[in-house]
Tab-separated table of C-alpha atoms in Angstrom:
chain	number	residue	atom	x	y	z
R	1	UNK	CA	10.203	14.435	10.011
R	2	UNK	CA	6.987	16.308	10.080
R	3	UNK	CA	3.904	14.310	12.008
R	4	UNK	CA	0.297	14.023	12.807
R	5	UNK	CA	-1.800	11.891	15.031
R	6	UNK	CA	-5.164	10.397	13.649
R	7	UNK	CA	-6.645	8.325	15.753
R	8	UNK	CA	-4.251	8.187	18.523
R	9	UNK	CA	-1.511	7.433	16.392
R	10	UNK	CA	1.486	9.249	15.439
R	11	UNK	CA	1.982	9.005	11.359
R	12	UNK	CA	4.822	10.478	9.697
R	13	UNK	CA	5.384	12.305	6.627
R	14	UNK	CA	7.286	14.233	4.358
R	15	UNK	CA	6.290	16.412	1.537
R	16	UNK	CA	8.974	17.291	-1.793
R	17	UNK	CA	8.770	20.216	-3.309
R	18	UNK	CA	7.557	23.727	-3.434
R	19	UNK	CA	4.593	23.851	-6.226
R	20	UNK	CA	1.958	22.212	-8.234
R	21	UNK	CA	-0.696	19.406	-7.495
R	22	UNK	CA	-0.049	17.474	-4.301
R	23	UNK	CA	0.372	13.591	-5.026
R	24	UNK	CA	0.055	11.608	-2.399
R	25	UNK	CA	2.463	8.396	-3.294
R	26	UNK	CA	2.135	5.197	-1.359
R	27	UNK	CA	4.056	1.571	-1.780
R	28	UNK	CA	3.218	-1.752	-1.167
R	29	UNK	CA	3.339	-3.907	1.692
R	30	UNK	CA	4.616	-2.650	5.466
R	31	UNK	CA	7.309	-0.718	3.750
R	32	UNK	CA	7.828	2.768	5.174
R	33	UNK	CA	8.401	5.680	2.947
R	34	UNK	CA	12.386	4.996	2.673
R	35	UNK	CA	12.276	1.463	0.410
R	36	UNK	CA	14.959	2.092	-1.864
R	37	UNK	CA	13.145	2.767	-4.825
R	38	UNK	CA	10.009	4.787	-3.748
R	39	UNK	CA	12.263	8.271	-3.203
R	40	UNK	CA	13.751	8.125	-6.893
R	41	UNK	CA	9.466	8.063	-8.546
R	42	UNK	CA	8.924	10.914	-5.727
R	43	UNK	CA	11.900	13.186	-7.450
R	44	UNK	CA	10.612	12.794	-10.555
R	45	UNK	CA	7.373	13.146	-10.130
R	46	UNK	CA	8.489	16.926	-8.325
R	47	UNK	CA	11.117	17.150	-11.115
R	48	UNK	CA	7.767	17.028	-13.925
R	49	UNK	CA	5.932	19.663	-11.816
R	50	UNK	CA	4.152	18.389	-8.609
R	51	UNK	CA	5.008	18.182	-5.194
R	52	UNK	CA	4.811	14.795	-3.998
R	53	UNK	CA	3.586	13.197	-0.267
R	54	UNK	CA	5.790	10.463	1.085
R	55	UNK	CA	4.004	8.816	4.698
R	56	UNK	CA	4.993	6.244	6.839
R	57	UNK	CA	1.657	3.938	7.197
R	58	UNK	CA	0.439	2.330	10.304
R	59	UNK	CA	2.421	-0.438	10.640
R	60	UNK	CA	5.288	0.645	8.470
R	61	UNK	CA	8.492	2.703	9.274
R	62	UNK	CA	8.453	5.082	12.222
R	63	UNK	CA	4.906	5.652	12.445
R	64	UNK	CA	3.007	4.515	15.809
R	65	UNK	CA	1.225	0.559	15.462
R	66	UNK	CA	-2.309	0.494	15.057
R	67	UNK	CA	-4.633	-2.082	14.693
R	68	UNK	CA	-8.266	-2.029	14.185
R	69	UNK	CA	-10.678	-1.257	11.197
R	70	UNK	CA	-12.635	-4.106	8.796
R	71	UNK	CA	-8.784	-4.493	7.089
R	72	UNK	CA	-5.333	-3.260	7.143
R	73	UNK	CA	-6.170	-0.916	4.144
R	74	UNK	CA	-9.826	0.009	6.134
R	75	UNK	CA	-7.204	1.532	8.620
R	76	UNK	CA	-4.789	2.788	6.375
R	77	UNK	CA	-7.688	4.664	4.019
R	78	UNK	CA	-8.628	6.270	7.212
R	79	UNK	CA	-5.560	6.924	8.380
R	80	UNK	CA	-4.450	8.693	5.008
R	81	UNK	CA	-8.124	10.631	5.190
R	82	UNK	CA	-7.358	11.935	8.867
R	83	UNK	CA	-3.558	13.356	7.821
R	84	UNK	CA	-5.156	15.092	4.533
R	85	UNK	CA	-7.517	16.644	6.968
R	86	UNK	CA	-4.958	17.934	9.266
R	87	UNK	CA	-2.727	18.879	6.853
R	88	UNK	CA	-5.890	20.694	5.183
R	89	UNK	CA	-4.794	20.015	1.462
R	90	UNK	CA	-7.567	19.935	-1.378
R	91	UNK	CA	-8.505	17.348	-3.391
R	92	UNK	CA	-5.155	15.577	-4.050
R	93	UNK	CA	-3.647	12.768	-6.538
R	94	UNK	CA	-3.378	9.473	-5.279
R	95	UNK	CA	-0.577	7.287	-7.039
R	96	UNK	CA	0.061	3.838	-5.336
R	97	UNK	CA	1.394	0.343	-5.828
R	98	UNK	CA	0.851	-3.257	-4.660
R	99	UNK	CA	-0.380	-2.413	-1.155
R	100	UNK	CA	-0.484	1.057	-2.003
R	101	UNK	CA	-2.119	0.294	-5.029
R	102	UNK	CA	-5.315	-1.460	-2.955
R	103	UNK	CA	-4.524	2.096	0.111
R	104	UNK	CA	-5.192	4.445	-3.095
R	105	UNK	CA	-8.824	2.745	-4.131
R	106	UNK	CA	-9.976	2.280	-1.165
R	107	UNK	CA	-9.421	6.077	0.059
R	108	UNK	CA	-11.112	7.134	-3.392
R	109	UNK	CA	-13.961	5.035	-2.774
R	110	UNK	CA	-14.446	5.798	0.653
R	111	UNK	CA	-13.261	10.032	0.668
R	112	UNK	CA	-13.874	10.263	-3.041
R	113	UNK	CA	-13.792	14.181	-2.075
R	114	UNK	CA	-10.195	14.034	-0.817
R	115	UNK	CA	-9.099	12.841	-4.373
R	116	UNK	CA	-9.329	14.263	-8.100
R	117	UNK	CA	-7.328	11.745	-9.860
R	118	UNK	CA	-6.311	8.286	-9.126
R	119	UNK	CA	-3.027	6.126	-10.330
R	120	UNK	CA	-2.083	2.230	-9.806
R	121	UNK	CA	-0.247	-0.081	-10.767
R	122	UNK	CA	1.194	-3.581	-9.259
R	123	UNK	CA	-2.303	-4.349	-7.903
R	124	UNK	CA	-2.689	-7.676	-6.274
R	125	UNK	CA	-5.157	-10.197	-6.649
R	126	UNK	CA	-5.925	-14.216	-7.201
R	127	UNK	CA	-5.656	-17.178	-5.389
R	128	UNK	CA	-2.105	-16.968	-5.140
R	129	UNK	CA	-1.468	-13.328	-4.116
R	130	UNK	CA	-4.331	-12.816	-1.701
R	131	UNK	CA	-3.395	-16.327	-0.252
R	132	UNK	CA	0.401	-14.868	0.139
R	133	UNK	CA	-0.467	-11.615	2.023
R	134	UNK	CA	-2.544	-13.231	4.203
R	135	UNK	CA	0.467	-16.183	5.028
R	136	UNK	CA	2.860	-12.640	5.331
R	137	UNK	CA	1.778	-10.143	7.184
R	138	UNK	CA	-1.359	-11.690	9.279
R	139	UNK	CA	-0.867	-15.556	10.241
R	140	UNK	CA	2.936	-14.979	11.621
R	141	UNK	CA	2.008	-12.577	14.355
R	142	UNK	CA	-1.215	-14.326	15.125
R	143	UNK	CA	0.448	-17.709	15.606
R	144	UNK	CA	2.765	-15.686	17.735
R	145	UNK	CA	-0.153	-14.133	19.875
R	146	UNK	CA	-2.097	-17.703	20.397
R	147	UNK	CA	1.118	-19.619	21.383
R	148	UNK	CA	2.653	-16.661	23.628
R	149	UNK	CA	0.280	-14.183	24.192
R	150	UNK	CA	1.359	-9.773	23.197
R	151	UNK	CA	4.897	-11.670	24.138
R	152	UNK	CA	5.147	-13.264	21.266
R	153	UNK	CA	4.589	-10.469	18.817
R	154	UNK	CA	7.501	-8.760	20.440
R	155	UNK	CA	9.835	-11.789	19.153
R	156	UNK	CA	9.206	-11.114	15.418
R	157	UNK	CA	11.039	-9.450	13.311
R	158	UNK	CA	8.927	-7.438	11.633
R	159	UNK	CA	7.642	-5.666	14.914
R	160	UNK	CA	11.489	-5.832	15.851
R	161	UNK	CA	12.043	-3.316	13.109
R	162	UNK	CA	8.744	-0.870	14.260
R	163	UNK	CA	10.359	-0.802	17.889
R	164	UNK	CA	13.269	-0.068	16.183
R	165	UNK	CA	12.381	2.864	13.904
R	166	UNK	CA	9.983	4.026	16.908
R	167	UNK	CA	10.857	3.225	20.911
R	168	UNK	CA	6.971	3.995	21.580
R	169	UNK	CA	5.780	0.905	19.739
R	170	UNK	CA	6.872	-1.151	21.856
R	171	UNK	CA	4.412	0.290	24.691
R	172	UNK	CA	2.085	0.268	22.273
R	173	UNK	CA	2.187	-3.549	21.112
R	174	UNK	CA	2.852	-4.378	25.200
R	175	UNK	CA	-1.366	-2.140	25.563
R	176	UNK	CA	-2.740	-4.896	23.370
R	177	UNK	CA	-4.912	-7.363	24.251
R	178	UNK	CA	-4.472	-10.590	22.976
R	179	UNK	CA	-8.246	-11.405	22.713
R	180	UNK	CA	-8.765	-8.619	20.906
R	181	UNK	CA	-5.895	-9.210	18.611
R	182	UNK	CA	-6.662	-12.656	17.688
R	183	UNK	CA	-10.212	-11.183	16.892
R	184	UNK	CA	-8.967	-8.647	14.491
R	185	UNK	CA	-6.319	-11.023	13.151
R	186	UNK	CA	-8.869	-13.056	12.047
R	187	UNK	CA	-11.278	-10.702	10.492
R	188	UNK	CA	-8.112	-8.934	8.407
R	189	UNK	CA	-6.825	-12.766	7.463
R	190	UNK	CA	-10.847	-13.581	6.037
R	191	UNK	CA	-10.147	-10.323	4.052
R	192	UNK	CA	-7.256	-12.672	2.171
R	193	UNK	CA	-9.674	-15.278	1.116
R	194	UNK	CA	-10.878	-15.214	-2.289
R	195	UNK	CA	-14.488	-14.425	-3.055
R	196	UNK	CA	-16.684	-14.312	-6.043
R	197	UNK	CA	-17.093	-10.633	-6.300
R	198	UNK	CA	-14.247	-9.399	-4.956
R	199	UNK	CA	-11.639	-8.852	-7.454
R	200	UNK	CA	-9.508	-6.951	-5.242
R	201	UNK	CA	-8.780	-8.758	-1.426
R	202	UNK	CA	-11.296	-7.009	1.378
R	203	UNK	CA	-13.145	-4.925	-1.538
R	204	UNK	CA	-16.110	-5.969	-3.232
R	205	UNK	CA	-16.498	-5.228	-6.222
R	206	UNK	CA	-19.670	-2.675	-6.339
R	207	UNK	CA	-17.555	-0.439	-4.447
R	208	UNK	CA	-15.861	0.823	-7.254
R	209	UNK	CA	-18.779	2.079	-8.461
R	210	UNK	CA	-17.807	4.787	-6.167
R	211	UNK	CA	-13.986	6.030	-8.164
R	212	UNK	CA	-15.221	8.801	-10.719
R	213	UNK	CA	-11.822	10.402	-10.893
R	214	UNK	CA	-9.389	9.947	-13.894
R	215	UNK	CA	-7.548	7.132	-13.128
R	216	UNK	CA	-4.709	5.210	-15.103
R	217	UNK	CA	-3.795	1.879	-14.499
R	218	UNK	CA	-0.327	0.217	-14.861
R	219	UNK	CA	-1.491	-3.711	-15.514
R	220	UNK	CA	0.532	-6.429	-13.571
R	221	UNK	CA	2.969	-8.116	-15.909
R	222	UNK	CA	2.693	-11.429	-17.651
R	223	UNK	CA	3.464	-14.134	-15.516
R	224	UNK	CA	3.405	-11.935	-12.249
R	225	UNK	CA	1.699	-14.134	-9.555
R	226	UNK	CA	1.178	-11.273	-6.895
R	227	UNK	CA	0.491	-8.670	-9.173
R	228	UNK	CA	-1.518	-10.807	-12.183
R	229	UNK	CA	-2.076	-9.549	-15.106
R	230	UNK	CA	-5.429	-10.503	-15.124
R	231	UNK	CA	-6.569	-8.534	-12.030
R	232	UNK	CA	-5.382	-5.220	-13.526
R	233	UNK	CA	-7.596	-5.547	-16.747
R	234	UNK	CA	-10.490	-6.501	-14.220
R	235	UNK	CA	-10.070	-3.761	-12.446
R	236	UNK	CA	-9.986	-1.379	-15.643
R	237	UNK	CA	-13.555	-2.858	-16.125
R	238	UNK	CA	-14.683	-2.064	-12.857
R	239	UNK	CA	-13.528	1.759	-12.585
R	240	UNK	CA	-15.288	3.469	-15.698
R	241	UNK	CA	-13.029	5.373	-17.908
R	242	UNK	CA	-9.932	4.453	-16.543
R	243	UNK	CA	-6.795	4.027	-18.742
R	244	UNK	CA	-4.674	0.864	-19.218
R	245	UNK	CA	-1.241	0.806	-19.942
R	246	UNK	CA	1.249	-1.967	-20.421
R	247	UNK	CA	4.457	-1.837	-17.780
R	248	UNK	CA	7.082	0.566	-18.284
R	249	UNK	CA	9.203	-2.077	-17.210
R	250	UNK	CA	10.119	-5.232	-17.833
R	251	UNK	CA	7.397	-7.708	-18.217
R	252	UNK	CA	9.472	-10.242	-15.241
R	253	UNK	CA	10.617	-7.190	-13.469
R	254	UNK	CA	8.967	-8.268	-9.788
R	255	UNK	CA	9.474	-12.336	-10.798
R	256	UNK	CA	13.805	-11.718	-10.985
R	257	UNK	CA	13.297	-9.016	-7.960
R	258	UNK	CA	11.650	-12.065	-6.291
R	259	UNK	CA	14.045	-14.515	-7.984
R	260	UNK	CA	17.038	-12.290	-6.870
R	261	UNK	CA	16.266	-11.889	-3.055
R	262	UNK	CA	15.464	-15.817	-2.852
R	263	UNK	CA	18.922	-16.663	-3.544
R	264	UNK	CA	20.890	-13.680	-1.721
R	265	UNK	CA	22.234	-12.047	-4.933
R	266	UNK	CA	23.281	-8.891	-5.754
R	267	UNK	CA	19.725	-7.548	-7.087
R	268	UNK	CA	19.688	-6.756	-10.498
R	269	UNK	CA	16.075	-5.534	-9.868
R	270	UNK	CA	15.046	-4.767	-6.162
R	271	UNK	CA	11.244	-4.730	-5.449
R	272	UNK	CA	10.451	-1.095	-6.377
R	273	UNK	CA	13.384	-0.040	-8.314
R	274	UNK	CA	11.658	-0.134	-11.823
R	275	UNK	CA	9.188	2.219	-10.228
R	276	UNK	CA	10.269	5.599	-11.380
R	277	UNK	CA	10.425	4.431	-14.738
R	278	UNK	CA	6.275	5.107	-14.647
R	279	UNK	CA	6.985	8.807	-14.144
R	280	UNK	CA	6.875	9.764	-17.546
R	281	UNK	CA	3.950	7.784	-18.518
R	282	UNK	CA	2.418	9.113	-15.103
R	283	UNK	CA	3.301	12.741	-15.759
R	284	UNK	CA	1.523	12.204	-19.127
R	285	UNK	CA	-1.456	11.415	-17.612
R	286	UNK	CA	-1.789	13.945	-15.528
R	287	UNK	CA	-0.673	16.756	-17.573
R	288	UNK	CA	-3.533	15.059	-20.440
R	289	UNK	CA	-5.720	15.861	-17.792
């Protein structure tokens, strides 16, 4: 695979196809570029015309660990910003979800010249969802660091799996200091912590003032608790213009993907499966505009 380094970091990428608009397509979470599911929206979105950006976020797949920045998506933003500049594409698309859904605003508002139009769906917000992706990806490694020091992050799973995909990491999580960790563990957990004014975790609101690209917005399904329903129509409020859509799939799509991996069955929806049934109504939308 075909890699950069932005700020000292190694992040890999691959691009699909040969022609058209580049879309940069991100998912949610720590997932790397391969979550079954992501590849299959990538084809199709090449198959209608584009070429389509896969990456490998800090913190996800084979790319190098990195930690610093006001959040994880702070980093990632910048991160995504640096490998635009390197690669020294124009103005690109920006499709996301979940994670990638909150990765895709945040580089609008912050490069809003890197991007021309904007697409998101799965977006996460209330009490429940921040609270959950702050209890996921921040408190379990800094338990680990306060009761074993760097050590400890080396016994979890999830930084198993980076070592894993990537031998350097492991050199790289060994370099950190646990001070410093704890610190920025801290200020990326507060980010998780609902606020009046901040509709979307780490972001407040008056920043997206700043997204005055087309953008179309897939809204969380009914009774979705990590994606609500609610969040998505705030956040059409917030970003003037934008288009609203209801799911292309079904309304309990992520709640049986959730239901399914609780109990070890066979999945009859993984997490990001139902994805690439948003290509057409994503093609639409760009080809409208």
């Amino acid at each position: 695979m075909p890699a950069v380094t932005v700020n000292g970091g190694t992040v890999i990428y691959e691009i699909l196809g040969d022609t058209g608009d580049l879309i940069v397509l991100t998912p949610g979470g720590r997932f790397g570029m391969d979550i079954p599911g992501l590849r299959p929206l990538a084809q199709a979105l090449v198959t209608g015309g584009y070429r389509t950006l896969l990456w490998d976020r800090p913190n996800c797949g084979a790319s190098d660990v990195q930690f610093y920045g006001q959040t994880e998506s702070h980093m990632r933003a910048e991160t995504l910003h640096g490998l635009l500049t390197e690669l020294e594409t124009g103005p690109v698309i920006l499709a996301g979800g979940s994670g990638g859904a909150r990765d895709s605003m945040l580089t609008t508002m912050l490069y809003p010249e890197l991007v021309n139009r904007l697409v998101l769906w799965n977006i996460v917000g209330g009490v429940y969802g921040t609270f959950n992706l702050g209890a996921h990806y921040v408190l379990p490694s800094l338990q680990a660091v306060r009761g074993m020091g760097i050590e400890g992050l080396l016994k979890l799973k999830e930084w198993q799996e980076r070592i894993a995909a990537n031998p350097d990491n492991e050199q790289r999580l060994r370099a950190l200091d646990a001070g410093n960790f704890v610190k920025l563990s801290l200020r990326w957990l507060n980010a998780y912590v609902p606020k009046p004014g901040q509709t979307v975790p780490g972001v407040d609101d008056e920043m997206f003032e700043r997204i005055q690209v087309p953008t179309l917005i897939i809204r969380g399904g009914a009774k979705d608790l990590d994606h609500p329903k609610r969040t998505s129509l705030e956040v059409s409020c917030l970003i003037q213009g934008s288009t609203l859509i209801d799911p292309p799939w079904p309304e309990d799509a992520w709640e049986r993907a959730m239901e399914d991996r609780a109990h070890g069955r066979v999945r009859r929806f993984s997490m990001f499966d139902t994805w690439v049934l948003a290509a057409p109504e994503i093609l639409k939308f760009l080809g409208d505009r």
